Amino acid sequence: MRIEVLFPEYCSLFGDLFNVKYLQDCLPEAERIDVSLRDEPELKGEGLVYLGPMSERTQERVIKKLMPYRDRIRELIDSGTAFLLTGNAMEVLGSYIQCEDGSRIEGLGLLPVYAKRKMMRRHNSVFLGDWNGGEVTGFKSQFTMAWPMEGAKGLFTVKKGVGLNKKCPYEGLRVNNLFATYLQGPILPLNPCFAKSLLEAMGAPGVKLAFEEEAVEAYRARTADFHAKVR
Amino acid sequence: MKRTPYFYLVLFIAKLTRRLLLMLGRNATNFPGELAIWLCKSFIGRMPKPEKVVCITGTNGKTTVANLVEDVLDRTGADFYCNRNGSNVYSGVASLLISNSDWRGRPTKKLAVFELDERSSNLILPYMRPDLMLCTNIFRDSYKRNAHPEFILDFLNKYIPDGVPMILNADDMMCSGLKPGNPRTYFSIAKQPGDGGGSRNIVQDVPACPKCGGELEWDFRRYHHIGRAVCKECGFASPRAEYTVTELTGTDMQADVRGRTCRFPLANSAYINVYNSLAAIALLCELGLTPETIAGALGSIGISATRYMEEEANGRKAILHLAKGQNPVACSRAFENIRDYPGKKAVILFLDDFFDAQHTVENISWLYDADFEFLADQSVVQLIAAGTRHWDVYLRLLLAGVPAEKIDHMPNTDGAAEALRTEEPDSVFILYDVYTISLAEDTQRLVMERLKKEAAKNAD
Ligand SMILES: [Zn+2]
């Protein structure tokens, strides 16, 4: 089992790399490959490819870096390789990012979504959504809002908080075993049910999570708090 | 900017409001300024300024540095005012300009020292050009307000006026690169015994050369991105400093001040405090004070009483330590200080955001950027996590490698002191946020009572 982490030195702004650390704790025999932005990605197609949130300037560098691998990434998505994209990483694989001055940054064009960026309007919110019969909790803190395009399939159904944009009934995107969400930070340790689904997509079904009982207790307490406090 | 009759009317109303508030025994640190800006958007720009304006900003340490600067100025009899105990956002700055002026707005003091929140710089700096600007460091901070450090860097670069002399941290490649065209002075702590090459921290905000993205070769990396490096690709390097600490003891430091060797007393030799003292010294020297005057004044000052307070009974201590919530770097520094503190330690963690805990579910992602791993040290004998998010803190501690039997956790903060196992620790740290100071003080009192009882029991 391989976990390929793309550009971890730049792409972890909100504690996001702990998603990878948590997977390693769950799969002690997994091999973690950190790919620096100075190096070339492997994209072997086994296990998981992870990309976390990054600054706006880094987004452009990452798009440039991955553009030559566009077809390879498409192949991997089509053949069911697991991907986890958190925060604005989704925009890298999306259609384009529209900036305030009207200019556009073209993405890899692999996901049916585009984003609009407003640097003086940071969006902060808390999120509760449906996932696979259970619930997922998370947090958003971002400069963009996203709009799904034709053929898009949502990841989480919004119950509380904001989806891809304020009117969108769902958060995130799913294509085969690619999971993309704006929820930032350590979504895997915070959401045992989602962590299990991802492990299954990676080809490790039924794995016991690291500190599973405690993670479930923490998740239950947080979910209850969401229901009690968040409208 | 022109002072119109309307401006004088607004000033008059604001001053009257301030008088009224003070007469009623109310707080006037923000409202008069807020009102003035509401009535006249360009109020700060139109208000006459003191002869010299100094601004202190940066992610961590700005309050401590501002307090130190002000304490020294106080002791040297300088004619100045500052926003201590006030607000570092624009309404607070406007309120200060109002309260330190006569009825026509003319300043009553020669020098003003403002601590300035980075995120408020767009509302202040375009209207009040500083004569000197100090930036302590740039790190990731609250995700909600500060987004990410590149955003803050761009923000400061945009709003700090060209030409303003800067005092910058030479050991922070992001901070030292601020306003590259402005005249500048740097401060630095030279490599010390124990300064290594590898990063032990989760947060690394300068992962590569800020100029070209090339690989950095670190001479040493003290913590996070604080250290000195040179780029293997383009040669971009940490700048040489005019103010350099060369040697540290527990109680003082030796520094090279523009080529002269000087000694300054230190209240606390943890690196963050050394940086804060050094930044204050550099600023005061640039304001024209002599190193001797500064050293003399520093000798009579402890570090700000609200940030680090300890009480002792029978050789055992209860220590209050500020650990700003939502700020992973500030918390990581606190955790490392605790690990390095001598003896066996117990730690009470009040990490919840005070406001979020009441109204919503706090974004706890930051727990996963903070180095809880420092607390998984043999010398830390007990950890008590108390507050709404206690389960989340508990999980984070487990993932950091702290054995479950060392951790107690509870929703109710009142129960924290009671959960302490008093036999073991030599010191009890109570970590708190600025808004939970009274809770921390109450807990400290309870802890002291328990430590004293334990001592009495042992004496029997
Ligand atoms: Zn370089």
XYZ file of C-alpha atoms and ligand atoms in Angstrom:
692
model
C 0.000 0.000 0.000
C 1.382 3.381 -1.041
C 0.309 6.803 0.099
C 1.647 9.414 -2.268
C 1.551 12.868 -0.722
C 1.829 15.652 -3.256
C 3.894 18.663 -2.237
C 3.441 18.291 1.536
C 5.917 21.082 2.240
C 3.496 23.599 0.726
C 0.127 21.891 0.735
C -0.880 21.691 4.373
C -2.134 24.947 5.810
C -4.619 23.817 8.445
C -3.267 20.696 10.084
C -4.149 18.776 6.924
C -1.114 16.504 6.839
C -2.500 14.739 9.854
C -4.884 13.029 7.458
C -1.864 11.208 6.104
C -0.376 10.646 9.537
C -3.684 9.137 10.642
C -3.783 6.790 7.655
C -0.238 5.719 8.505
C -1.344 5.034 12.071
C -4.207 2.935 10.694
C -1.997 1.153 8.138
C 1.414 0.750 9.762
C 2.731 -1.244 6.795
C 1.778 1.416 4.238
C 4.588 3.215 2.468
C 4.410 7.001 2.479
C 5.988 8.841 -0.427
C 6.359 12.593 -0.012
C 6.763 14.336 -3.359
C 8.365 17.767 -3.146
C 7.323 20.517 -5.523
C 10.941 20.368 -6.743
C 10.537 16.690 -7.691
C 8.254 14.779 -10.031
C 5.190 12.848 -8.868
C 5.145 9.043 -9.201
C 1.407 8.472 -9.746
C 1.827 4.699 -9.687
C -1.848 4.000 -9.129
C -1.926 1.951 -5.969
C -3.195 3.105 -2.615
C -3.865 6.823 -2.318
C -2.836 10.149 -3.779
C -3.291 13.045 -1.351
C -3.232 16.781 -2.010
C -4.016 19.349 0.690
C -4.814 23.076 0.711
C -2.284 25.642 -0.434
C -1.783 29.369 -0.878
C -3.039 31.058 -4.028
C 0.452 31.450 -5.511
C 1.221 27.818 -4.741
C -1.951 26.786 -6.571
C -0.557 28.201 -9.789
C 2.778 26.442 -9.309
C 1.036 23.155 -8.537
C -1.176 23.422 -11.622
C 1.900 24.074 -13.740
C 3.674 21.124 -12.163
C 0.798 18.700 -12.688
C -0.251 19.833 -16.172
C 2.130 17.401 -17.924
C 0.608 14.586 -15.831
C -2.967 15.455 -16.695
C -3.648 12.384 -18.811
C -2.003 10.097 -16.285
C -4.147 11.538 -13.489
C -7.270 11.129 -15.628
C -6.321 7.498 -16.237
C -5.891 6.906 -12.506
C -9.232 8.510 -11.668
C -10.986 6.465 -14.361
C -9.424 3.240 -13.192
C -10.531 3.815 -9.588
C -7.342 4.891 -7.785
C -8.209 6.598 -4.504
C -7.590 10.357 -4.321
C -8.202 12.648 -1.386
C -8.209 16.364 -2.101
C -8.901 18.729 0.784
C -9.398 22.495 0.895
C -8.686 24.340 -2.325
C -6.804 21.353 -3.786
C -10.042 20.574 -5.652
C -9.540 23.741 -7.692
C -6.225 22.462 -9.055
C -8.018 19.577 -10.767
C -11.061 21.692 -11.585
C -11.875 23.659 -14.701
C -10.706 27.151 -13.740
C -10.376 29.713 -10.961
C -11.816 33.129 -11.643
C -9.897 35.956 -9.948
C -11.212 39.308 -8.780
C -9.684 41.176 -11.704
C -11.629 38.970 -14.100
C -8.610 36.887 -15.107
C -8.803 33.109 -15.109
C -6.389 30.491 -13.928
C -6.959 27.326 -15.903
C -6.965 24.140 -13.835
C -6.250 20.613 -15.022
C -9.833 20.325 -16.252
C -10.364 16.888 -14.726
C -13.171 17.788 -12.333
C -16.452 19.445 -13.385
C -16.162 22.486 -11.138
C -14.960 26.085 -11.255
C -14.209 28.533 -8.443
C -14.417 32.273 -7.878
C -11.816 33.870 -5.644
C -12.338 36.933 -3.454
C -9.255 37.743 -1.412
C -10.946 40.273 0.871
C -13.914 38.012 1.595
C -12.748 35.075 3.610
C -15.494 32.566 4.159
C -15.562 30.807 7.526
C -18.178 28.260 8.504
C -18.808 24.992 10.240
C -20.270 22.045 8.396
C -22.390 19.002 9.047
C -23.381 16.756 6.199
C -24.634 13.305 5.325
C -22.191 10.680 4.296
C -23.115 7.131 3.458
C -25.924 7.001 6.007
C -23.860 8.692 8.681
C -22.751 12.250 9.313
C -19.570 14.147 8.615
C -18.435 17.226 10.555
C -15.954 19.782 9.351
C -14.817 23.346 9.004
C -14.411 25.712 6.097
C -12.081 28.683 5.893
C -11.445 29.827 2.346
C -11.305 32.677 -0.175
C -13.253 30.882 -2.886
C -16.678 29.513 -3.587
C -17.145 26.753 -6.155
C -19.791 25.965 -8.734
C -20.332 22.445 -10.025
C -20.592 21.962 -13.782
C -22.401 19.399 -15.880
C -21.966 15.850 -14.692
C -20.784 16.781 -11.198
C -21.639 14.455 -8.331
C -21.582 15.800 -4.781
C -19.731 14.166 -1.904
C -21.603 15.210 1.261
C -25.230 16.376 1.415
C -25.459 19.640 3.359
C -27.386 19.471 6.653
C -25.820 22.466 8.388
C -23.445 24.992 6.916
C -22.510 25.755 3.341
C -21.939 23.468 0.370
C -19.716 24.143 -2.636
C -21.411 27.531 -2.706
C -24.136 29.064 -0.592
C -26.925 27.615 -2.736
C -25.399 24.241 -3.532
C -27.114 21.338 -1.732
C -23.881 19.396 -1.456
C -20.281 19.848 -0.381
C -17.348 18.372 -2.248
C -17.176 16.225 -5.343
C -16.862 12.554 -5.963
C -15.635 10.798 -9.081
C -15.151 7.048 -8.671
C -12.689 6.795 -5.774
C -11.696 10.434 -5.897
C -12.949 12.371 -2.890
C -12.620 16.141 -2.997
C -13.875 18.441 -0.249
C -13.319 21.988 0.903
C -13.519 20.777 4.507
C -10.141 21.696 5.858
C -7.770 20.136 8.302
C -7.799 16.661 9.811
C -11.090 15.368 8.419
C -10.034 11.717 8.775
C -9.286 11.582 12.524
C -12.383 13.748 13.064
C -14.708 11.527 11.004
C -14.200 7.801 11.582
C -17.009 6.822 9.194
C -15.441 8.772 6.338
C -11.967 7.471 7.189
C -13.311 3.914 6.887
C -14.851 4.624 3.486
C -11.576 6.085 2.249
C -9.604 3.093 3.517
C -12.031 0.851 1.688
C -11.531 2.857 -1.515
C -7.784 2.486 -1.019
C -8.186 -1.277 -0.977
C -8.019 -1.749 2.796
C -11.591 -2.565 3.842
C -12.426 -3.374 7.447
C -9.228 -1.943 8.893
C -9.467 -0.909 12.534
C -8.820 2.801 12.884
C -6.113 4.179 15.132
C -7.695 4.926 18.526
C -11.007 3.991 16.976
C -13.098 4.016 20.176
C -11.741 7.381 21.286
C -12.107 8.858 17.803
C -15.718 7.682 17.714
C -16.410 9.175 21.156
C -14.881 12.503 20.118
C -16.871 12.402 16.889
C -20.115 11.677 18.768
C -19.545 14.525 21.223
C -18.758 16.929 18.376
C -21.760 15.845 16.302
C -24.049 16.278 19.316
C -22.590 19.748 19.804
C -23.311 20.556 16.150
C -26.925 19.542 16.575
C -27.255 21.524 19.802
C -25.502 24.729 18.773
C -25.424 25.132 15.023
C -28.554 26.219 13.207
C -5.670 65.522 4.683
C -7.759 68.654 5.153
C -9.477 69.372 8.428
C -12.960 70.528 7.602
C -15.468 72.033 10.063
C -17.219 68.664 9.912
C -14.029 66.946 11.107
C -13.853 69.293 14.107
C -17.497 68.579 14.869
C -16.841 64.826 14.785
C -13.776 65.264 17.004
C -15.873 67.320 19.431
C -18.615 64.678 19.550
C -16.062 61.891 20.037
C -14.320 63.785 22.834
C -17.627 64.543 24.515
C -18.621 60.877 24.255
C -15.331 59.882 25.801
C -15.829 62.308 28.708
C -19.319 60.966 29.285
C -18.199 57.347 29.201
C -15.414 58.069 31.695
C -17.802 60.005 33.948
C -20.125 57.002 33.926
C -17.195 54.790 34.804
C -17.394 53.014 31.449
C -14.658 51.750 29.171
C -13.632 54.287 26.525
C -10.822 52.398 24.771
C -12.792 51.685 21.602
C -16.130 53.404 21.323
C -15.116 57.068 20.827
C -12.836 56.045 17.957
C -15.430 53.738 16.468
C -17.978 56.541 16.565
C -15.538 59.043 15.025
C -14.711 56.658 12.152
C -18.379 55.889 11.641
C -19.128 59.593 11.327
C -16.011 60.392 9.311
C -14.404 57.502 7.480
C -11.079 59.290 7.042
C -10.945 60.391 10.694
C -7.531 58.817 11.441
C -6.099 60.468 8.329
C -7.403 63.901 9.285
C -6.326 63.754 12.909
C -3.007 65.527 13.670
C -0.294 63.004 14.645
C 2.445 63.172 17.258
C 5.959 64.060 16.052
C 6.939 60.424 15.966
C 4.744 57.353 15.434
C 6.057 53.850 16.023
C 4.095 50.753 15.018
C 4.758 47.247 16.286
C 3.239 44.333 14.421
C 3.896 40.648 13.694
C 2.190 37.345 14.414
C 3.623 36.535 17.817
C 5.092 38.705 20.562
C 3.834 42.115 19.475
C 2.023 42.774 22.750
C 5.005 41.725 24.838
C 7.391 43.830 22.746
C 5.073 46.853 22.903
C 4.762 46.449 26.667
C 8.535 46.207 27.083
C 9.126 49.268 24.914
C 6.544 51.195 26.894
C 7.914 50.083 30.256
C 11.397 51.246 29.308
C 10.080 54.551 27.955
C 8.109 54.983 31.176
C 11.155 54.455 33.325
C 13.223 56.881 31.273
C 10.595 59.607 31.587
C 9.776 59.799 27.875
C 6.868 61.953 26.710
C 4.734 59.327 24.948
C 1.508 57.384 24.844
C 0.591 53.887 23.702
C -2.308 51.492 23.273
C -1.522 49.334 26.289
C -4.609 47.681 27.747
C -6.357 49.122 24.780
C -7.253 47.752 21.487
C -4.857 47.208 18.624
C -7.549 47.518 15.988
C -8.383 50.733 14.200
C -11.128 51.941 16.530
C -8.684 51.647 19.437
C -6.026 53.607 17.564
C -8.551 56.337 16.728
C -9.679 56.428 20.365
C -6.083 56.918 21.476
C -5.500 59.755 19.033
C -8.642 61.358 20.457
C -7.754 60.918 24.106
C -4.186 62.181 23.640
C -5.093 65.420 21.951
C -6.534 68.758 22.951
C -9.969 69.975 21.848
C -8.576 71.030 18.487
C -7.017 67.620 17.946
C -3.420 68.734 18.524
C -1.379 65.928 20.092
C -0.446 66.375 23.727
C 2.562 64.008 23.529
C 5.576 63.827 21.220
C 5.764 60.076 20.651
C 3.117 57.418 20.081
C 3.748 53.678 20.246
C 1.066 51.553 18.640
C 0.762 47.819 18.733
C -0.905 47.055 15.444
C -2.818 43.966 14.483
C -1.635 42.810 11.034
C -5.194 42.436 9.815
C -6.026 46.033 10.764
C -3.057 47.514 8.929
C -5.212 48.315 5.870
C -7.460 50.488 8.037
C -4.649 52.386 9.756
C -1.412 52.546 7.788
C -2.794 54.385 4.741
C -3.915 57.172 7.104
C -1.092 57.187 9.623
C 2.385 56.876 8.240
C 4.700 55.412 10.897
C 8.183 56.838 11.363
C 9.414 53.419 12.402
C 7.827 50.022 12.001
C 8.804 46.813 13.753
C 7.686 43.335 12.726
C 8.445 40.570 15.228
C 7.851 37.555 12.960
C 5.336 36.089 10.536
C 3.755 32.721 11.204
C 0.480 31.056 10.492
C -2.105 32.232 12.992
C -5.878 32.017 13.290
C -7.068 30.368 10.061
C -10.243 32.384 10.137
C -8.713 35.839 10.416
C -5.260 35.382 8.955
C -5.829 32.662 6.374
C -2.196 31.759 5.704
C 1.158 33.558 6.121
C 1.578 34.395 2.441
C -1.700 36.295 2.642
C -0.488 38.272 5.676
C 2.853 38.976 4.004
C 1.126 40.298 0.877
C -1.236 42.311 3.050
C 1.577 43.994 4.999
C 3.593 44.594 1.832
C 0.582 46.304 0.325
C -0.288 48.565 3.250
C 3.038 49.476 4.868
C 3.965 52.717 3.103
C 7.103 52.778 0.946
C 10.096 54.352 2.633
C 9.112 53.657 6.240
C 12.195 52.392 8.114
C 11.661 48.772 9.158
C 13.040 46.774 12.084
C 12.845 43.100 11.175
C 13.677 39.635 12.417
C 16.716 38.410 10.478
C 16.063 34.831 11.615
C 12.673 34.729 9.910
C 13.013 34.604 6.124
C 9.438 35.719 5.636
C 9.626 38.653 8.030
C 13.069 39.752 6.829
C 11.746 39.947 3.274
C 9.000 42.458 4.128
C 9.004 45.697 2.108
C 12.267 44.888 0.303
C 12.690 48.465 -0.911
C 12.396 50.126 2.508
C 15.382 51.093 4.689
C 15.856 48.341 7.273
C 17.546 47.182 10.440
C 17.648 43.562 11.546
C 17.864 41.691 14.814
C 19.023 38.104 15.287
C 20.050 35.526 17.867
C 23.311 33.907 16.767
C 23.578 30.115 16.723
C 23.460 28.819 20.282
C 24.500 25.489 21.761
C 21.657 23.073 21.009
C 20.500 24.832 17.829
C 20.133 22.026 15.306
C 19.499 21.577 11.623
C 16.265 19.661 11.405
C 12.715 20.807 11.963
C 10.894 19.166 14.820
C 7.723 21.114 14.259
C 4.615 20.345 12.256
C 4.258 23.910 11.015
C 6.966 24.965 8.604
C 5.889 28.190 6.936
C 9.102 28.657 4.919
C 9.512 25.211 3.332
C 11.842 26.435 0.590
C 13.559 29.566 -0.691
C 11.013 32.406 -0.621
C 12.634 33.876 -3.739
C 12.991 30.933 -6.142
C 11.505 27.875 -4.403
C 14.941 26.227 -4.303
C 16.147 23.988 -1.503
C 17.362 25.788 1.606
C 20.492 24.802 3.430
C 19.969 25.561 7.090
C 22.863 26.679 9.230
C 20.450 26.038 12.072
C 16.694 25.845 12.476
C 15.655 26.869 15.962
C 11.945 26.168 15.707
C 9.465 26.235 12.836
C 11.096 28.461 10.197
C 13.078 30.502 12.716
C 16.750 30.028 11.972
C 19.306 30.958 9.372
C 19.543 29.514 5.883
C 20.903 30.013 2.414
C 19.291 28.932 -0.854
C 21.247 26.271 -2.763
C 19.836 27.519 -6.061
C 19.943 31.300 -6.004
C 22.081 32.124 -2.973
C 19.328 34.085 -1.227
C 20.283 34.087 2.452
C 19.160 35.235 5.888
C 20.392 38.828 6.247
C 23.130 39.962 8.617
C 21.792 41.759 11.655
C 22.793 45.023 13.302
C 21.517 43.737 16.640
C 22.715 40.233 17.433
C 22.476 38.283 20.654
C 25.737 36.394 20.933
C 25.506 34.706 24.300
C 22.719 33.739 26.679
C 22.727 32.930 30.348
C 19.653 32.263 32.462
C 19.481 35.865 33.599
C 21.075 38.016 30.938
C 22.240 38.210 27.368
C 25.245 39.578 25.576
C 24.516 41.384 22.369
C 26.382 43.032 19.557
C 24.657 46.384 19.128
C 25.878 47.991 15.920
C 29.412 46.769 16.631
C 29.417 47.392 20.384
C 29.236 44.583 22.921
C 26.517 45.205 25.508
C 24.771 43.199 28.210
C 21.068 43.275 28.958
C 19.163 41.596 31.765
C 16.600 38.934 30.818
C 13.497 38.015 32.784
C 13.142 34.703 30.970
C 15.595 32.947 28.704
C 13.122 31.002 26.532
C 13.885 31.967 22.917
C 10.564 33.679 22.292
C 11.253 35.969 25.232
C 14.797 36.636 24.087
C 13.459 37.605 20.653
C 10.884 39.864 22.263
C 13.479 41.595 24.461
C 15.884 41.915 21.557
C 13.218 43.420 19.298
C 12.348 45.952 21.994
C 16.030 46.827 22.494
C 16.566 47.319 18.754
C 13.523 49.572 18.533
C 14.540 51.639 21.572
C 18.093 52.047 20.244
C 16.676 53.180 16.889
C 14.598 55.717 18.826
C 17.860 57.106 20.203
C 18.117 55.566 23.665
C 21.555 54.284 24.692
C 22.046 50.576 25.417
C 23.042 51.499 28.997
C 19.783 53.369 29.614
C 17.802 50.472 28.150
C 19.701 47.860 30.177
C 19.137 49.867 33.355
C 15.414 50.142 32.746
C 15.024 46.475 31.708
C 16.598 45.440 34.991
C 13.562 46.623 36.869
C 10.931 44.980 34.628
C 9.650 41.412 34.647
C 7.912 39.945 31.628
C 4.366 41.173 31.375
C 2.488 39.993 34.409
C -0.511 38.697 32.492
C 1.521 36.354 30.313
C 3.542 34.247 32.680
C 2.850 34.069 36.375
C 4.045 31.615 38.897
C 3.272 30.926 42.520
C 5.290 28.683 44.752
C 4.612 26.614 47.857
C 7.193 24.342 49.441
C 9.307 24.358 46.326
C 6.425 23.358 44.039
C 4.933 25.728 41.547
C 1.654 26.542 39.848
C 2.485 28.398 36.643
C 0.119 30.269 34.384
C 1.299 30.173 30.788
C -0.422 31.940 27.916
C -1.175 29.650 24.979
C -3.252 31.607 22.508
C -5.996 29.401 21.167
C -6.363 29.036 17.390
C -2.660 29.883 17.134
C -0.764 26.620 16.612
C 2.695 28.197 16.778
C 2.067 30.013 20.064
C 0.780 26.749 21.542
C 3.708 24.753 20.192
C 6.088 27.220 21.867
C 4.212 26.808 25.146
C 4.323 23.006 24.860
C 8.060 23.027 24.194
C 8.683 25.404 27.114
C 6.826 22.978 29.337
C 8.807 19.994 28.107
C 12.067 21.849 28.749
C 11.062 23.104 32.185
C 13.004 21.299 34.914
C 11.393 18.592 37.045
C 8.150 16.666 36.695
C 5.238 18.573 35.271
C 1.463 18.342 35.216
C -0.394 20.395 32.624
C -3.920 21.739 32.701
C -5.130 22.623 29.220
C -7.835 25.227 28.721
C -7.652 25.409 24.946
C -11.236 26.072 23.904
C -12.042 29.279 22.143
C -14.021 31.167 24.748
C -16.609 32.569 22.313
C -16.967 29.563 20.046
C -17.495 27.270 23.026
C -20.693 29.120 23.833
C -22.210 29.655 20.420
C -20.902 27.186 17.894
C -18.498 24.321 17.293
C -14.941 25.579 17.241
C -12.797 24.886 14.192
C -10.322 22.606 15.915
C -8.123 21.925 12.879
C -5.436 23.985 14.577
C -4.975 21.269 17.205
C -3.420 19.225 14.391
C -0.931 21.974 13.512
C 0.183 22.379 17.135
C 3.027 20.196 18.405
C 1.259 18.265 21.152
C 4.060 15.744 20.608
C 6.231 17.837 22.990
C 3.860 16.851 25.780
C 4.485 13.155 25.160
C 7.629 13.480 27.238
C 8.520 11.375 30.263
C 8.801 14.468 32.419
C 5.140 15.332 31.804
C 3.352 13.146 34.328
C -0.263 14.232 33.934
C -2.359 16.115 31.381
C -5.800 17.490 32.141
C -7.906 18.690 29.214
C -10.987 20.575 30.330
C -13.688 22.304 28.314
C -16.272 21.762 25.609
C -13.834 20.193 23.118
C -12.162 17.916 25.684
C -12.760 14.747 23.654
C -11.068 16.318 20.665
C -8.066 17.395 22.738
C -7.931 13.918 24.272
C -7.832 12.280 20.832
C -5.123 14.693 19.697
C -3.010 13.877 22.769
C -3.372 10.147 22.115
C -2.334 10.619 18.491
C 0.667 12.607 19.745
C 1.784 9.547 21.662
C 0.714 10.470 25.197
C -0.309 7.300 27.086
C -4.035 7.287 27.939
C -3.351 6.748 31.648
C -1.615 10.123 31.842
C -4.654 11.990 30.507
C -7.769 13.174 32.319
C -10.422 15.030 30.394
C -13.737 16.602 31.278
C -16.287 19.045 29.879
C -16.380 21.163 32.988
C -13.420 23.509 33.502
C -14.188 23.789 37.233
C -13.190 20.173 37.732
C -9.655 20.548 36.353
C -7.865 21.408 39.604
C -9.676 18.594 41.403
C -8.430 16.044 38.837
C -4.812 16.878 39.592
C -2.775 14.103 41.185
C -0.823 16.260 43.604
C 1.796 13.703 44.707
C 3.731 13.619 41.473
C 4.473 16.957 39.784
C 7.071 19.503 40.825
C 5.234 22.109 38.779
C 1.712 22.478 37.490
C 1.280 24.442 34.265
C -2.048 26.029 33.515
C -2.369 26.938 29.839
C -4.932 29.583 29.069
C -6.049 31.986 26.381
C -6.320 35.766 26.802
C -10.068 35.466 27.347
C -9.847 32.773 30.001
C -7.444 34.518 32.349
C -9.887 34.604 35.281
C -10.604 30.885 34.915
C -6.852 30.248 34.875
C -6.304 32.377 37.973
C -9.103 30.629 39.868
C -7.607 27.287 38.873
C -4.163 28.415 39.945
C -5.551 29.307 43.373
C -7.226 25.903 43.706
C -4.058 24.141 42.588
C -2.017 26.080 45.156
C -4.465 25.105 47.897
C -4.134 21.471 46.913
C -0.338 21.641 46.731
C -0.230 23.245 50.182
C -2.562 20.590 51.630
C -0.368 17.902 50.164
C 2.708 19.536 51.731
C 0.976 19.771 55.141
C -0.056 16.117 54.895
C 3.520 15.107 54.145
C 4.813 17.216 57.058
C 2.513 15.418 59.542
Zn 16.477 30.741 -4.006
